[in-house]
Amino acid sequence: AQSVTQLGSHVSVSEGALVLLRCNYSSSVPPYLFWYVQYPNQGLQLLLKYTSAATLVKGINGFEAEFKKSETSFHLTKPSAHMSDAAEYFCAVSRSYNTDKLIFGTGTRLQVFP
Amino acid sequence: DTGVSQDPRHKITKRGQNVTFRCDPISEHNRLYWYRQTLGQGPEFLTYFQNEAQLEKSRLLSDRFSAERPKGSFSTLEIQRTEQGDSAMYLCASQLTGTGGSISILEQYFGPGTRLTVT
């Protein structure tokens, strides 16, 4: 079975500060990992995905994530937070061979203070 | 706008009533997923279609739930005899996948969701 754990349901940072959102995964097969962002009353938008190519993945809006197999982690970072980054962030994992259904974590709400 | 639309965006219904939601995926996408998201949680997989075939259903999908994708294009999700526990955001996602057993690792595009409130 696959699962993801997002540590910290709420993260607050000041504008311009480093953003770090944590995600640890559990998977019996090589995982495919994703970060999605959700703005209020909207669907999910893909930020980035890990598909076993490069371990450091760059996404949209300046976000990146590093796949660390030894730590079973896929943390999301951004060097400098903007007010517009305030949203809910979800880490997700999928198998690739039978189905691409996504298994999501419980989410982390990012607040950005001026 | 991802190109995936859902209708209605909001639905308020009384317990015991039936409701139906519609999802229109991106036109050439062959795979369509339904997820449910309750407050404070991540989306949970309900079911998915490859063209018109429903290939997997979650245990979350009780016998009060039924989904169809009759012509491999739009899909409907019906909930019969709604309960207060059905209150949630219902999300649809579409995806273009490979054929012939190739690995499909392409993006799922999510619609804006239908928020259901059962009173």
mmCIF file with all atom_site columns, C-alpha atoms in Angstrom:
data_model
loop_
_atom_site.group_PDB
_atom_site.id
_atom_site.type_symbol
_atom_site.label_atom_id
_atom_site.label_alt_id
_atom_site.label_comp_id
_atom_site.label_asym_id
_atom_site.label_entity_id
_atom_site.label_seq_id
_atom_site.pdbx_PDB_ins_code
_atom_site.Cartn_x
_atom_site.Cartn_y
_atom_site.Cartn_z
_atom_site.occupancy
_atom_site.B_iso_or_equiv
_atom_site.pdbx_formal_charge
_atom_site.auth_seq_id
_atom_site.auth_comp_id
_atom_site.auth_asym_id
_atom_site.auth_atom_id
_atom_site.pdbx_PDB_model_num
ATOM 1   C CA . ALA A 1 1   ? 0.000   0.000  0.000   1.00 0.00 ? 1   ALA A CA 1
ATOM 2   C CA . GLN A 1 2   ? 1.068   3.544  -0.609  1.00 0.00 ? 2   GLN A CA 1
ATOM 3   C CA . SER A 1 3   ? 0.670   6.582  1.603   1.00 0.00 ? 3   SER A CA 1
ATOM 4   C CA . VAL A 1 4   ? 2.036   10.039 2.198   1.00 0.00 ? 4   VAL A CA 1
ATOM 5   C CA . THR A 1 5   ? 2.419   11.961 5.423   1.00 0.00 ? 5   THR A CA 1
ATOM 6   C CA . GLN A 1 6   ? 2.573   15.720 5.464   1.00 0.00 ? 6   GLN A CA 1
ATOM 7   C CA . LEU A 1 7   ? 4.140   17.044 8.635   1.00 0.00 ? 7   LEU A CA 1
ATOM 8   C CA . GLY A 1 8   ? 2.519   20.243 9.795   1.00 0.00 ? 8   GLY A CA 1
ATOM 9   C CA . SER A 1 9   ? -1.042  21.092 8.849   1.00 0.00 ? 9   SER A CA 1
ATOM 10  C CA . HIS A 1 10  ? -0.215  24.815 9.002   1.00 0.00 ? 10  HIS A CA 1
ATOM 11  C CA . VAL A 1 11  ? 2.976   26.627 8.107   1.00 0.00 ? 11  VAL A CA 1
ATOM 12  C CA . SER A 1 12  ? 3.431   30.393 8.484   1.00 0.00 ? 12  SER A CA 1
ATOM 13  C CA . VAL A 1 13  ? 6.267   32.373 6.933   1.00 0.00 ? 13  VAL A CA 1
ATOM 14  C CA . SER A 1 14  ? 7.064   35.993 6.320   1.00 0.00 ? 14  SER A CA 1
ATOM 15  C CA . GLU A 1 15  ? 7.130   37.335 2.794   1.00 0.00 ? 15  GLU A CA 1
ATOM 16  C CA . GLY A 1 16  ? 10.614  36.756 1.408   1.00 0.00 ? 16  GLY A CA 1
ATOM 17  C CA . ALA A 1 17  ? 11.393  33.887 3.765   1.00 0.00 ? 17  ALA A CA 1
ATOM 18  C CA . LEU A 1 18  ? 12.165  30.309 2.823   1.00 0.00 ? 18  LEU A CA 1
ATOM 19  C CA . VAL A 1 19  ? 9.196   28.006 2.357   1.00 0.00 ? 19  VAL A CA 1
ATOM 20  C CA . LEU A 1 20  ? 9.625   24.372 3.421   1.00 0.00 ? 20  LEU A CA 1
ATOM 21  C CA . LEU A 1 21  ? 6.680   21.965 3.294   1.00 0.00 ? 21  LEU A CA 1
ATOM 22  C CA . ARG A 1 22  ? 7.414   18.422 4.359   1.00 0.00 ? 22  ARG A CA 1
ATOM 23  C CA . CYS A 1 23  ? 6.235   15.192 2.780   1.00 0.00 ? 23  CYS A CA 1
ATOM 24  C CA . ASN A 1 24  ? 7.241   11.633 3.556   1.00 0.00 ? 24  ASN A CA 1
ATOM 25  C CA . TYR A 1 25  ? 6.013   8.705  1.539   1.00 0.00 ? 25  TYR A CA 1
ATOM 26  C CA . SER A 1 26  ? 5.571   4.995  1.939   1.00 0.00 ? 26  SER A CA 1
ATOM 27  C CA . SER A 1 27  ? 5.535   2.781  -1.117  1.00 0.00 ? 27  SER A CA 1
ATOM 28  C CA . SER A 1 28  ? 6.277   -0.843 -1.901  1.00 0.00 ? 28  SER A CA 1
ATOM 29  C CA . VAL A 1 29  ? 7.136   0.030  -5.502  1.00 0.00 ? 29  VAL A CA 1
ATOM 30  C CA . PRO A 1 30  ? 9.157   2.902  -6.925  1.00 0.00 ? 30  PRO A CA 1
ATOM 31  C CA . PRO A 1 31  ? 6.868   5.856  -6.382  1.00 0.00 ? 31  PRO A CA 1
ATOM 32  C CA . TYR A 1 32  ? 5.734   8.677  -8.560  1.00 0.00 ? 32  TYR A CA 1
ATOM 33  C CA . LEU A 1 33  ? 5.387   11.779 -6.394  1.00 0.00 ? 33  LEU A CA 1
ATOM 34  C CA . PHE A 1 34  ? 3.510   15.016 -6.915  1.00 0.00 ? 34  PHE A CA 1
ATOM 35  C CA . TRP A 1 35  ? 2.878   18.343 -5.273  1.00 0.00 ? 35  TRP A CA 1
ATOM 36  C CA . TYR A 1 36  ? -0.414  20.101 -5.962  1.00 0.00 ? 36  TYR A CA 1
ATOM 37  C CA . VAL A 1 37  ? -1.634  23.519 -4.841  1.00 0.00 ? 37  VAL A CA 1
ATOM 38  C CA . GLN A 1 38  ? -5.238  24.409 -4.122  1.00 0.00 ? 38  GLN A CA 1
ATOM 39  C CA . TYR A 1 39  ? -6.522  27.957 -3.835  1.00 0.00 ? 39  TYR A CA 1
ATOM 40  C CA . PRO A 1 40  ? -9.823  28.591 -2.024  1.00 0.00 ? 40  PRO A CA 1
ATOM 41  C CA . ASN A 1 41  ? -12.858 27.162 -3.817  1.00 0.00 ? 41  ASN A CA 1
ATOM 42  C CA . GLN A 1 42  ? -10.763 25.926 -6.694  1.00 0.00 ? 42  GLN A CA 1
ATOM 43  C CA . GLY A 1 43  ? -9.510  22.599 -7.969  1.00 0.00 ? 43  GLY A CA 1
ATOM 44  C CA . LEU A 1 44  ? -5.949  21.380 -7.711  1.00 0.00 ? 44  LEU A CA 1
ATOM 45  C CA . GLN A 1 45  ? -3.082  22.595 -9.847  1.00 0.00 ? 45  GLN A CA 1
ATOM 46  C CA . LEU A 1 46  ? 0.070   20.566 -10.369 1.00 0.00 ? 46  LEU A CA 1
ATOM 47  C CA . LEU A 1 47  ? 3.215   22.282 -9.084  1.00 0.00 ? 47  LEU A CA 1
ATOM 48  C CA . LEU A 1 48  ? 5.707   19.555 -9.936  1.00 0.00 ? 48  LEU A CA 1
ATOM 49  C CA . LYS A 1 49  ? 6.178   15.814 -10.237 1.00 0.00 ? 49  LYS A CA 1
ATOM 50  C CA . TYR A 1 50  ? 8.915   13.239 -9.692  1.00 0.00 ? 50  TYR A CA 1
ATOM 51  C CA . THR A 1 51  ? 8.982   10.456 -12.260 1.00 0.00 ? 51  THR A CA 1
ATOM 52  C CA . SER A 1 52  ? 12.335  8.761  -11.518 1.00 0.00 ? 52  SER A CA 1
ATOM 53  C CA . ALA A 1 53  ? 14.402  11.013 -13.758 1.00 0.00 ? 53  ALA A CA 1
ATOM 54  C CA . ALA A 1 54  ? 16.205  13.799 -11.875 1.00 0.00 ? 54  ALA A CA 1
ATOM 55  C CA . THR A 1 55  ? 15.916  13.726 -8.091  1.00 0.00 ? 55  THR A CA 1
ATOM 56  C CA . LEU A 1 56  ? 15.724  17.521 -7.918  1.00 0.00 ? 56  LEU A CA 1
ATOM 57  C CA . VAL A 1 57  ? 12.541  18.613 -9.603  1.00 0.00 ? 57  VAL A CA 1
ATOM 58  C CA . LYS A 1 58  ? 11.725  22.175 -10.534 1.00 0.00 ? 58  LYS A CA 1
ATOM 59  C CA . GLY A 1 59  ? 8.140   23.269 -10.837 1.00 0.00 ? 59  GLY A CA 1
ATOM 60  C CA . ILE A 1 60  ? 6.052   26.318 -11.484 1.00 0.00 ? 60  ILE A CA 1
ATOM 61  C CA . ASN A 1 61  ? 6.082   29.549 -9.483  1.00 0.00 ? 61  ASN A CA 1
ATOM 62  C CA . GLY A 1 62  ? 9.654   29.002 -8.264  1.00 0.00 ? 62  GLY A CA 1
ATOM 63  C CA . PHE A 1 63  ? 8.939   25.828 -6.304  1.00 0.00 ? 63  PHE A CA 1
ATOM 64  C CA . GLU A 1 64  ? 11.192  22.791 -6.288  1.00 0.00 ? 64  GLU A CA 1
ATOM 65  C CA . ALA A 1 65  ? 11.350  19.454 -4.507  1.00 0.00 ? 65  ALA A CA 1
ATOM 66  C CA . GLU A 1 66  ? 14.037  16.875 -3.913  1.00 0.00 ? 66  GLU A CA 1
ATOM 67  C CA . PHE A 1 67  ? 13.391  13.129 -3.920  1.00 0.00 ? 67  PHE A CA 1
ATOM 68  C CA . LYS A 1 68  ? 15.437  11.420 -1.209  1.00 0.00 ? 68  LYS A CA 1
ATOM 69  C CA . LYS A 1 69  ? 14.989  7.678  -1.271  1.00 0.00 ? 69  LYS A CA 1
ATOM 70  C CA . SER A 1 70  ? 17.056  7.098  1.866   1.00 0.00 ? 70  SER A CA 1
ATOM 71  C CA . GLU A 1 71  ? 14.785  9.425  3.817   1.00 0.00 ? 71  GLU A CA 1
ATOM 72  C CA . THR A 1 72  ? 11.575  8.509  1.905   1.00 0.00 ? 72  THR A CA 1
ATOM 73  C CA . SER A 1 73  ? 10.990  12.231 1.575   1.00 0.00 ? 73  SER A CA 1
ATOM 74  C CA . PHE A 1 74  ? 9.862   14.672 -1.096  1.00 0.00 ? 74  PHE A CA 1
ATOM 75  C CA . HIS A 1 75  ? 9.896   18.064 0.602   1.00 0.00 ? 75  HIS A CA 1
ATOM 76  C CA . LEU A 1 76  ? 8.729   21.171 -1.250  1.00 0.00 ? 76  LEU A CA 1
ATOM 77  C CA . THR A 1 77  ? 10.769  24.365 -1.053  1.00 0.00 ? 77  THR A CA 1
ATOM 78  C CA . LYS A 1 78  ? 10.782  27.897 -2.374  1.00 0.00 ? 78  LYS A CA 1
ATOM 79  C CA . PRO A 1 79  ? 13.624  30.310 -1.575  1.00 0.00 ? 79  PRO A CA 1
ATOM 80  C CA . SER A 1 80  ? 11.453  33.399 -1.150  1.00 0.00 ? 80  SER A CA 1
ATOM 81  C CA . ALA A 1 81  ? 7.767   33.386 -0.297  1.00 0.00 ? 81  ALA A CA 1
ATOM 82  C CA . HIS A 1 82  ? 5.276   35.686 -1.984  1.00 0.00 ? 82  HIS A CA 1
ATOM 83  C CA . MET A 1 83  ? 1.894   36.688 -0.641  1.00 0.00 ? 83  MET A CA 1
ATOM 84  C CA . SER A 1 84  ? 0.340   34.902 -3.608  1.00 0.00 ? 84  SER A CA 1
ATOM 85  C CA . ASP A 1 85  ? 1.775   31.577 -2.387  1.00 0.00 ? 85  ASP A CA 1
ATOM 86  C CA . ALA A 1 86  ? -0.778  31.438 0.421   1.00 0.00 ? 86  ALA A CA 1
ATOM 87  C CA . ALA A 1 87  ? -2.821  28.312 -0.322  1.00 0.00 ? 87  ALA A CA 1
ATOM 88  C CA . GLU A 1 88  ? -3.254  24.642 0.593   1.00 0.00 ? 88  GLU A CA 1
ATOM 89  C CA . TYR A 1 89  ? -0.523  22.303 -0.629  1.00 0.00 ? 89  TYR A CA 1
ATOM 90  C CA . PHE A 1 90  ? -0.956  18.581 -1.122  1.00 0.00 ? 90  PHE A CA 1
ATOM 91  C CA . CYS A 1 91  ? 1.652   15.898 -1.594  1.00 0.00 ? 91  CYS A CA 1
ATOM 92  C CA . ALA A 1 92  ? 0.521   12.811 -3.506  1.00 0.00 ? 92  ALA A CA 1
ATOM 93  C CA . VAL A 1 93  ? 1.899   9.449  -4.565  1.00 0.00 ? 93  VAL A CA 1
ATOM 94  C CA . SER A 1 94  ? 0.866   7.025  -7.260  1.00 0.00 ? 94  SER A CA 1
ATOM 95  C CA . ARG A 1 95  ? 1.830   3.693  -8.654  1.00 0.00 ? 95  ARG A CA 1
ATOM 96  C CA . SER A 1 96  ? 2.392   3.761  -12.357 1.00 0.00 ? 96  SER A CA 1
ATOM 97  C CA . TYR A 1 97  ? 1.725   0.306  -13.678 1.00 0.00 ? 97  TYR A CA 1
ATOM 98  C CA . ASN A 1 98  ? -1.893  -0.488 -12.951 1.00 0.00 ? 98  ASN A CA 1
ATOM 99  C CA . THR A 1 99  ? -3.557  2.813  -12.297 1.00 0.00 ? 99  THR A CA 1
ATOM 100 C CA . ASP A 1 100 ? -2.524  6.399  -11.865 1.00 0.00 ? 100 ASP A CA 1
ATOM 101 C CA . LYS A 1 101 ? -4.932  7.168  -9.059  1.00 0.00 ? 101 LYS A CA 1
ATOM 102 C CA . LEU A 1 102 ? -3.388  9.640  -6.688  1.00 0.00 ? 102 LEU A CA 1
ATOM 103 C CA . ILE A 1 103 ? -3.111  9.070  -2.949  1.00 0.00 ? 103 ILE A CA 1
ATOM 104 C CA . PHE A 1 104 ? -2.990  12.414 -1.210  1.00 0.00 ? 104 PHE A CA 1
ATOM 105 C CA . GLY A 1 105 ? -1.700  13.597 2.103   1.00 0.00 ? 105 GLY A CA 1
ATOM 106 C CA . THR A 1 106 ? -3.867  15.662 4.410   1.00 0.00 ? 106 THR A CA 1
ATOM 107 C CA . GLY A 1 107 ? -2.452  18.922 3.173   1.00 0.00 ? 107 GLY A CA 1
ATOM 108 C CA . THR A 1 108 ? -0.495  21.856 4.564   1.00 0.00 ? 108 THR A CA 1
ATOM 109 C CA . ARG A 1 109 ? -1.976  25.334 4.670   1.00 0.00 ? 109 ARG A CA 1
ATOM 110 C CA . LEU A 1 110 ? 0.659   27.963 3.957   1.00 0.00 ? 110 LEU A CA 1
ATOM 111 C CA . GLN A 1 111 ? 0.165   31.441 5.329   1.00 0.00 ? 111 GLN A CA 1
ATOM 112 C CA . VAL A 1 112 ? 2.412   34.268 4.211   1.00 0.00 ? 112 VAL A CA 1
ATOM 113 C CA . PHE A 1 113 ? 2.668   37.377 6.354   1.00 0.00 ? 113 PHE A CA 1
ATOM 114 C CA . PRO A 1 114 ? 3.826   40.758 5.053   1.00 0.00 ? 114 PRO A CA 1
ATOM 115 C CA . ASP B 2 1   ? -8.839  27.222 -16.011 1.00 0.00 ? 1   ASP B CA 1
ATOM 116 C CA . THR B 2 2   ? -7.590  23.685 -16.681 1.00 0.00 ? 2   THR B CA 1
ATOM 117 C CA . GLY B 2 3   ? -10.196 22.904 -19.315 1.00 0.00 ? 3   GLY B CA 1
ATOM 118 C CA . VAL B 2 4   ? -12.067 20.476 -17.044 1.00 0.00 ? 4   VAL B CA 1
ATOM 119 C CA . SER B 2 5   ? -15.507 21.730 -16.095 1.00 0.00 ? 5   SER B CA 1
ATOM 120 C CA . GLN B 2 6   ? -17.912 20.529 -13.434 1.00 0.00 ? 6   GLN B CA 1
ATOM 121 C CA . ASP B 2 7   ? -21.557 21.285 -12.953 1.00 0.00 ? 7   ASP B CA 1
ATOM 122 C CA . PRO B 2 8   ? -23.027 22.414 -10.661 1.00 0.00 ? 8   PRO B CA 1
ATOM 123 C CA . ARG B 2 9   ? -20.374 24.188 -8.620  1.00 0.00 ? 9   ARG B CA 1
ATOM 124 C CA . HIS B 2 10  ? -22.522 24.103 -5.520  1.00 0.00 ? 10  HIS B CA 1
ATOM 125 C CA . LYS B 2 11  ? -25.399 21.868 -4.518  1.00 0.00 ? 11  LYS B CA 1
ATOM 126 C CA . ILE B 2 12  ? -27.459 22.005 -1.356  1.00 0.00 ? 12  ILE B CA 1
ATOM 127 C CA . THR B 2 13  ? -29.848 19.132 -0.821  1.00 0.00 ? 13  THR B CA 1
ATOM 128 C CA . LYS B 2 14  ? -31.872 17.598 1.923   1.00 0.00 ? 14  LYS B CA 1
ATOM 129 C CA . ARG B 2 15  ? -31.005 14.253 3.417   1.00 0.00 ? 15  ARG B CA 1
ATOM 130 C CA . GLY B 2 16  ? -32.572 11.444 1.481   1.00 0.00 ? 16  GLY B CA 1
ATOM 131 C CA . GLN B 2 17  ? -32.648 13.230 -1.867  1.00 0.00 ? 17  GLN B CA 1
ATOM 132 C CA . ASN B 2 18  ? -30.748 12.080 -4.948  1.00 0.00 ? 18  ASN B CA 1
ATOM 133 C CA . VAL B 2 19  ? -28.135 14.278 -6.598  1.00 0.00 ? 19  VAL B CA 1
ATOM 134 C CA . THR B 2 20  ? -26.196 14.042 -9.837  1.00 0.00 ? 20  THR B CA 1
ATOM 135 C CA . PHE B 2 21  ? -22.990 15.817 -10.777 1.00 0.00 ? 21  PHE B CA 1
ATOM 136 C CA . ARG B 2 22  ? -21.456 16.194 -14.205 1.00 0.00 ? 22  ARG B CA 1
ATOM 137 C CA . CYS B 2 23  ? -17.842 16.399 -15.310 1.00 0.00 ? 23  CYS B CA 1
ATOM 138 C CA . ASP B 2 24  ? -16.661 17.431 -18.762 1.00 0.00 ? 24  ASP B CA 1
ATOM 139 C CA . PRO B 2 25  ? -13.017 16.484 -19.248 1.00 0.00 ? 25  PRO B CA 1
ATOM 140 C CA . ILE B 2 26  ? -10.507 17.868 -21.717 1.00 0.00 ? 26  ILE B CA 1
ATOM 141 C CA . SER B 2 27  ? -11.769 16.578 -25.039 1.00 0.00 ? 27  SER B CA 1
ATOM 142 C CA . GLU B 2 28  ? -9.010  14.166 -26.069 1.00 0.00 ? 28  GLU B CA 1
ATOM 143 C CA . HIS B 2 29  ? -8.369  12.803 -22.586 1.00 0.00 ? 29  HIS B CA 1
ATOM 144 C CA . ASN B 2 30  ? -9.185  9.108  -22.298 1.00 0.00 ? 30  ASN B CA 1
ATOM 145 C CA . ARG B 2 31  ? -9.017  8.713  -18.526 1.00 0.00 ? 31  ARG B CA 1
ATOM 146 C CA . LEU B 2 32  ? -11.346 10.336 -16.008 1.00 0.00 ? 32  LEU B CA 1
ATOM 147 C CA . TYR B 2 33  ? -11.160 10.200 -12.221 1.00 0.00 ? 33  TYR B CA 1
ATOM 148 C CA . TRP B 2 34  ? -13.535 11.120 -9.404  1.00 0.00 ? 34  TRP B CA 1
ATOM 149 C CA . TYR B 2 35  ? -12.211 12.133 -5.986  1.00 0.00 ? 35  TYR B CA 1
ATOM 150 C CA . ARG B 2 36  ? -13.934 13.286 -2.813  1.00 0.00 ? 36  ARG B CA 1
ATOM 151 C CA . GLN B 2 37  ? -12.468 15.908 -0.496  1.00 0.00 ? 37  GLN B CA 1
ATOM 152 C CA . THR B 2 38  ? -13.863 16.523 2.965   1.00 0.00 ? 38  THR B CA 1
ATOM 153 C CA . LEU B 2 39  ? -13.007 19.541 5.064   1.00 0.00 ? 39  LEU B CA 1
ATOM 154 C CA . GLY B 2 40  ? -9.420  19.549 6.243   1.00 0.00 ? 40  GLY B CA 1
ATOM 155 C CA . GLN B 2 41  ? -8.497  16.436 4.279   1.00 0.00 ? 41  GLN B CA 1
ATOM 156 C CA . GLY B 2 42  ? -6.803  15.650 1.022   1.00 0.00 ? 42  GLY B CA 1
ATOM 157 C CA . PRO B 2 43  ? -8.795  14.301 -1.905  1.00 0.00 ? 43  PRO B CA 1
ATOM 158 C CA . GLU B 2 44  ? -9.653  10.592 -1.759  1.00 0.00 ? 44  GLU B CA 1
ATOM 159 C CA . PHE B 2 45  ? -9.976  8.446  -4.836  1.00 0.00 ? 45  PHE B CA 1
ATOM 160 C CA . LEU B 2 46  ? -13.480 7.207  -5.654  1.00 0.00 ? 46  LEU B CA 1
ATOM 161 C CA . THR B 2 47  ? -13.375 5.705  -9.127  1.00 0.00 ? 47  THR B CA 1
ATOM 162 C CA . TYR B 2 48  ? -11.904 6.053  -12.585 1.00 0.00 ? 48  TYR B CA 1
ATOM 163 C CA . PHE B 2 49  ? -12.758 5.391  -16.218 1.00 0.00 ? 49  PHE B CA 1
ATOM 164 C CA . GLN B 2 50  ? -10.620 4.464  -19.155 1.00 0.00 ? 50  GLN B CA 1
ATOM 165 C CA . ASN B 2 51  ? -12.761 5.710  -22.036 1.00 0.00 ? 51  ASN B CA 1
ATOM 166 C CA . GLU B 2 52  ? -16.228 4.373  -21.155 1.00 0.00 ? 52  GLU B CA 1
ATOM 167 C CA . ALA B 2 53  ? -15.051 1.482  -18.996 1.00 0.00 ? 53  ALA B CA 1
ATOM 168 C CA . GLN B 2 54  ? -15.122 1.887  -15.230 1.00 0.00 ? 54  GLN B CA 1
ATOM 169 C CA . LEU B 2 55  ? -11.927 0.110  -14.181 1.00 0.00 ? 55  LEU B CA 1
ATOM 170 C CA . GLU B 2 56  ? -11.681 0.640  -10.448 1.00 0.00 ? 56  GLU B CA 1
ATOM 171 C CA . LYS B 2 57  ? -13.933 1.631  -7.593  1.00 0.00 ? 57  LYS B CA 1
ATOM 172 C CA . SER B 2 58  ? -12.844 2.542  -4.102  1.00 0.00 ? 58  SER B CA 1
ATOM 173 C CA . ARG B 2 59  ? -14.420 0.955  -1.047  1.00 0.00 ? 59  ARG B CA 1
ATOM 174 C CA . LEU B 2 60  ? -15.534 4.530  -0.283  1.00 0.00 ? 60  LEU B CA 1
ATOM 175 C CA . LEU B 2 61  ? -17.977 4.194  -3.159  1.00 0.00 ? 61  LEU B CA 1
ATOM 176 C CA . SER B 2 62  ? -20.953 2.634  -1.413  1.00 0.00 ? 62  SER B CA 1
ATOM 177 C CA . ASP B 2 63  ? -23.870 1.160  -3.328  1.00 0.00 ? 63  ASP B CA 1
ATOM 178 C CA . ARG B 2 64  ? -25.607 4.543  -3.077  1.00 0.00 ? 64  ARG B CA 1
ATOM 179 C CA . PHE B 2 65  ? -23.005 5.951  -5.451  1.00 0.00 ? 65  PHE B CA 1
ATOM 180 C CA . SER B 2 66  ? -22.929 5.268  -9.170  1.00 0.00 ? 66  SER B CA 1
ATOM 181 C CA . ALA B 2 67  ? -20.789 6.759  -11.888 1.00 0.00 ? 67  ALA B CA 1
ATOM 182 C CA . GLU B 2 68  ? -21.048 6.556  -15.642 1.00 0.00 ? 68  GLU B CA 1
ATOM 183 C CA . ARG B 2 69  ? -19.143 7.708  -18.663 1.00 0.00 ? 69  ARG B CA 1
ATOM 184 C CA . PRO B 2 70  ? -21.474 6.564  -21.430 1.00 0.00 ? 70  PRO B CA 1
ATOM 185 C CA . LYS B 2 71  ? -19.618 7.651  -24.547 1.00 0.00 ? 71  LYS B CA 1
ATOM 186 C CA . GLY B 2 72  ? -16.169 8.054  -23.134 1.00 0.00 ? 72  GLY B CA 1
ATOM 187 C CA . SER B 2 73  ? -16.580 11.795 -22.918 1.00 0.00 ? 73  SER B CA 1
ATOM 188 C CA . PHE B 2 74  ? -18.442 13.444 -20.026 1.00 0.00 ? 74  PHE B CA 1
ATOM 189 C CA . SER B 2 75  ? -19.115 11.581 -16.801 1.00 0.00 ? 75  SER B CA 1
ATOM 190 C CA . THR B 2 76  ? -21.828 11.700 -14.177 1.00 0.00 ? 76  THR B CA 1
ATOM 191 C CA . LEU B 2 77  ? -21.681 10.820 -10.495 1.00 0.00 ? 77  LEU B CA 1
ATOM 192 C CA . GLU B 2 78  ? -24.994 10.103 -8.804  1.00 0.00 ? 78  GLU B CA 1
ATOM 193 C CA . ILE B 2 79  ? -25.584 9.803  -5.085  1.00 0.00 ? 79  ILE B CA 1
ATOM 194 C CA . GLN B 2 80  ? -28.856 8.247  -4.031  1.00 0.00 ? 80  GLN B CA 1
ATOM 195 C CA . ARG B 2 81  ? -30.496 8.796  -0.652  1.00 0.00 ? 81  ARG B CA 1
ATOM 196 C CA . THR B 2 82  ? -27.937 11.367 0.397   1.00 0.00 ? 82  THR B CA 1
ATOM 197 C CA . GLU B 2 83  ? -26.652 11.411 3.965   1.00 0.00 ? 83  GLU B CA 1
ATOM 198 C CA . GLN B 2 84  ? -25.015 14.221 5.896   1.00 0.00 ? 84  GLN B CA 1
ATOM 199 C CA . GLY B 2 85  ? -21.727 12.348 5.680   1.00 0.00 ? 85  GLY B CA 1
ATOM 200 C CA . ASP B 2 86  ? -21.817 12.798 1.916   1.00 0.00 ? 86  ASP B CA 1
ATOM 201 C CA . SER B 2 87  ? -21.197 16.533 2.339   1.00 0.00 ? 87  SER B CA 1
ATOM 202 C CA . ALA B 2 88  ? -17.885 17.154 0.603   1.00 0.00 ? 88  ALA B CA 1
ATOM 203 C CA . MET B 2 89  ? -16.211 18.601 -2.452  1.00 0.00 ? 89  MET B CA 1
ATOM 204 C CA . TYR B 2 90  ? -16.390 16.201 -5.388  1.00 0.00 ? 90  TYR B CA 1
ATOM 205 C CA . LEU B 2 91  ? -13.487 16.633 -7.778  1.00 0.00 ? 91  LEU B CA 1
ATOM 206 C CA . CYS B 2 92  ? -13.105 15.337 -11.281 1.00 0.00 ? 92  CYS B CA 1
ATOM 207 C CA . ALA B 2 93  ? -9.786  14.976 -13.081 1.00 0.00 ? 93  ALA B CA 1
ATOM 208 C CA . SER B 2 94  ? -8.917  13.997 -16.621 1.00 0.00 ? 94  SER B CA 1
ATOM 209 C CA . GLN B 2 95  ? -5.741  12.571 -18.036 1.00 0.00 ? 95  GLN B CA 1
ATOM 210 C CA . LEU B 2 96  ? -4.300  11.572 -21.385 1.00 0.00 ? 96  LEU B CA 1
ATOM 211 C CA . THR B 2 97  ? -2.564  8.233  -21.060 1.00 0.00 ? 97  THR B CA 1
ATOM 212 C CA . GLY B 2 98  ? -0.521  5.995  -23.297 1.00 0.00 ? 98  GLY B CA 1
ATOM 213 C CA . THR B 2 99  ? -1.851  2.812  -24.814 1.00 0.00 ? 99  THR B CA 1
ATOM 214 C CA . GLY B 2 100 ? -0.582  -0.737 -25.159 1.00 0.00 ? 100 GLY B CA 1
ATOM 215 C CA . GLY B 2 101 ? 0.514   -1.003 -21.557 1.00 0.00 ? 101 GLY B CA 1
ATOM 216 C CA . SER B 2 102 ? 2.906   1.912  -21.666 1.00 0.00 ? 102 SER B CA 1
ATOM 217 C CA . ILE B 2 103 ? 3.574   3.692  -18.444 1.00 0.00 ? 103 ILE B CA 1
ATOM 218 C CA . SER B 2 104 ? 1.357   6.723  -18.073 1.00 0.00 ? 104 SER B CA 1
ATOM 219 C CA . ILE B 2 105 ? 2.828   9.410  -15.938 1.00 0.00 ? 105 ILE B CA 1
ATOM 220 C CA . LEU B 2 106 ? 1.113   12.393 -17.340 1.00 0.00 ? 106 LEU B CA 1
ATOM 221 C CA . GLU B 2 107 ? -0.625  15.086 -15.402 1.00 0.00 ? 107 GLU B CA 1
ATOM 222 C CA . GLN B 2 108 ? -4.146  14.803 -14.066 1.00 0.00 ? 108 GLN B CA 1
ATOM 223 C CA . TYR B 2 109 ? -6.022  18.018 -14.735 1.00 0.00 ? 109 TYR B CA 1
ATOM 224 C CA . PHE B 2 110 ? -8.546  18.823 -12.043 1.00 0.00 ? 110 PHE B CA 1
ATOM 225 C CA . GLY B 2 111 ? -11.844 20.606 -12.404 1.00 0.00 ? 111 GLY B CA 1
ATOM 226 C CA . PRO B 2 112 ? -13.033 23.246 -9.913  1.00 0.00 ? 112 PRO B CA 1
ATOM 227 C CA . GLY B 2 113 ? -15.168 20.710 -8.043  1.00 0.00 ? 113 GLY B CA 1
ATOM 228 C CA . THR B 2 114 ? -18.775 20.462 -6.946  1.00 0.00 ? 114 THR B CA 1
ATOM 229 C CA . ARG B 2 115 ? -19.391 21.327 -3.327  1.00 0.00 ? 115 ARG B CA 1
ATOM 230 C CA . LEU B 2 116 ? -22.230 19.254 -1.893  1.00 0.00 ? 116 LEU B CA 1
ATOM 231 C CA . THR B 2 117 ? -23.976 20.219 1.315   1.00 0.00 ? 117 THR B CA 1
ATOM 232 C CA . VAL B 2 118 ? -26.527 17.789 2.731   1.00 0.00 ? 118 VAL B CA 1
ATOM 233 C CA . THR B 2 119 ? -28.833 19.332 5.322   1.00 0.00 ? 119 THR B CA 1
#
